[in-house]
C-alpha positions as a Python dict, from the first residue, in 0.01 Angstrom:
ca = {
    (1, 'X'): (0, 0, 0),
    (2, 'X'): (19, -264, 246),
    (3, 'X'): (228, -185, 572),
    (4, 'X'): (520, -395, 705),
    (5, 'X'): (445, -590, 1018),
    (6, 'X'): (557, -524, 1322),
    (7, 'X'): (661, -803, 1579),
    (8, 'X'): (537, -694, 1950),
    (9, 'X'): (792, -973, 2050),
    (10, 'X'): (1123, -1066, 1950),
    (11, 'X'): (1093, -1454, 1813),
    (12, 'X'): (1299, -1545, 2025),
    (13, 'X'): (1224, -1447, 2377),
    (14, 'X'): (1295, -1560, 2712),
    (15, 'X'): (1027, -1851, 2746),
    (16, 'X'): (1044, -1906, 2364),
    (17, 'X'): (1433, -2013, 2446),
    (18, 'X'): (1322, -2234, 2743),
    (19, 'X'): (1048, -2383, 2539),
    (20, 'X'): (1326, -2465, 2323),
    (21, 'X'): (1546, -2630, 2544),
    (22, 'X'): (1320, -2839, 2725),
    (23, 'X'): (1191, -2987, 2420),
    (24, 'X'): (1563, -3072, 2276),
    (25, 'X'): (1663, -3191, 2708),
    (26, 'X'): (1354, -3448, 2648),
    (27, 'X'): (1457, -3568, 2345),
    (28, 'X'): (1788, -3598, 2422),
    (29, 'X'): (1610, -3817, 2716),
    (30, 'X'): (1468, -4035, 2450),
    (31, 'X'): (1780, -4056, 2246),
    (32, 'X'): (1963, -4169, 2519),
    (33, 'X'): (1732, -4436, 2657),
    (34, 'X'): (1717, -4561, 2326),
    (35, 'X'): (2103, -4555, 2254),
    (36, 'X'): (2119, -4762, 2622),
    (37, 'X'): (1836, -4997, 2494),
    (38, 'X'): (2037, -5061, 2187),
    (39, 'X'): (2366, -5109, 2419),
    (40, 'X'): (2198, -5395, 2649),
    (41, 'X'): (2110, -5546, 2310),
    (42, 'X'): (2429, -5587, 2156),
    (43, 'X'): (2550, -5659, 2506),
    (44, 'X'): (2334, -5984, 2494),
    (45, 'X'): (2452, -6064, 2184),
    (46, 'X'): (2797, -6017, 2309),
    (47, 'X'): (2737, -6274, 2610),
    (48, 'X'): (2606, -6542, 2375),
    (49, 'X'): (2913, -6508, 2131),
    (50, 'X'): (3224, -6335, 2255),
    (51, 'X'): (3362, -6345, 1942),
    (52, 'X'): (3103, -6121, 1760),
    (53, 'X'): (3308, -5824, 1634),
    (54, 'X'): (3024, -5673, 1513),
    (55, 'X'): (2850, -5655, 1824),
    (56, 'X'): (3132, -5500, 2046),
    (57, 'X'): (3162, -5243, 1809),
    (58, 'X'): (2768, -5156, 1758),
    (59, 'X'): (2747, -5192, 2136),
    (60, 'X'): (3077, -4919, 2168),
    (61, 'X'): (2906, -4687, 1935),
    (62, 'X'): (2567, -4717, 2115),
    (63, 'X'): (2760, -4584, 2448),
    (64, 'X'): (2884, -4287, 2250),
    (65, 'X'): (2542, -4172, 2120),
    (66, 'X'): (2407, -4229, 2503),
    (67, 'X'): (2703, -4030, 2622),
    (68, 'X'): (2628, -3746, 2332),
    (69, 'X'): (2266, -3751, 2421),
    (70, 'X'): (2405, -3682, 2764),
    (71, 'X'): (2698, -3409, 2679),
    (72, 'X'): (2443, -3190, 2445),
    (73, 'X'): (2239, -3160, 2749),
    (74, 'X'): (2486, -3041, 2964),
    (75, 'X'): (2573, -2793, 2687),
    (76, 'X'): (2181, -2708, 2657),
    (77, 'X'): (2196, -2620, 3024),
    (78, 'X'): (2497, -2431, 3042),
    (79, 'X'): (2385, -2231, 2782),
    (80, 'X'): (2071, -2127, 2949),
    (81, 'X'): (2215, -2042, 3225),
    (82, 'X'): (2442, -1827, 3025),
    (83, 'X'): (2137, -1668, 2909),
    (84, 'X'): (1983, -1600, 3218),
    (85, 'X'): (2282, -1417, 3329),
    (86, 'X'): (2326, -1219, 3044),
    (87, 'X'): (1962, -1117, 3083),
    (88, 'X'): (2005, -985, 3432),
    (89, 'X'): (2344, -809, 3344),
    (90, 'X'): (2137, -654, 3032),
    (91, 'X'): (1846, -573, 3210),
    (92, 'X'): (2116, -334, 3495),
    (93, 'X'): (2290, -214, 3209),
    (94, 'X'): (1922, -148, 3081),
    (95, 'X'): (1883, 51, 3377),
    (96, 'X'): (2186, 241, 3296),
    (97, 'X'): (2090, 306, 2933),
    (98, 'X'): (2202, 43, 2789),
    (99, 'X'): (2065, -211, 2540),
    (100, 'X'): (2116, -511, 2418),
    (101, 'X'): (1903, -748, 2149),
    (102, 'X'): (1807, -1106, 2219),
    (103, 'X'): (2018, -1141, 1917),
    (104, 'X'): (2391, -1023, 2014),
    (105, 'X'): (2321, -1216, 2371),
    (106, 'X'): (2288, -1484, 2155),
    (107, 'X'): (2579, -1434, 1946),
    (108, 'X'): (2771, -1338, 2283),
    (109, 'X'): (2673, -1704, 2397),
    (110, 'X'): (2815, -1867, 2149),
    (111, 'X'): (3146, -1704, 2112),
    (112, 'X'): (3195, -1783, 2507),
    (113, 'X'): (3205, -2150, 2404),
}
């Protein structure tokens, strides 16, 4: 009978989780430079007919997905930095005897927001 596998690490450890995030911060990078790229587009169209109603509104919504791009990595940040403070509180309360999965510091996380 075949035995169960054990993981030696949880799947989601420390760099696992920054691995993470700095993949999603660049392309949020991307999303955003393309969301501007979009903007100046529209933005030309604009100047060559103000009364393109089309345009303005394109070019608005291309400001809120550059300004999205921007807000989810502020969030992405925060949250990691959440995370590394959890980890040092959880590695003196590991000192104390106490322990805590990758899992509920998670879960902690995202009830904080």
């Amino acid at each position: 009978m075949p035995s169960e596998y054990q993981l030696k690490r949880s799947p989601l450890d420390h760099n696992r989780i920054q691995k993470i995030a700095k993949d999603l911060i660049s392309e949020a990078k991307e999303d955003r430079e393309l969301a501007l790229e979009t903007y100046r587009l529209f933005r030309e169209m604009v100047d060559e007919n103000p009364q393109d109603a089309a345009a303005k509104g394109l070019m608005v919504d291309a400001l809120k997905v550059a300004q999205a791009s921007k807000n989810n990595v502020v969030k992405i940040l925060n949250l990691v930095i959440k995370m590394e403070e959890s980890t040092a509180d959880t590695k003196t309360k590991a000192s104390k005897g106490a322990e805590n999965s990758v899992f509920n510091e998670l879960d902690n996380l995202l009830k904080d927001e």
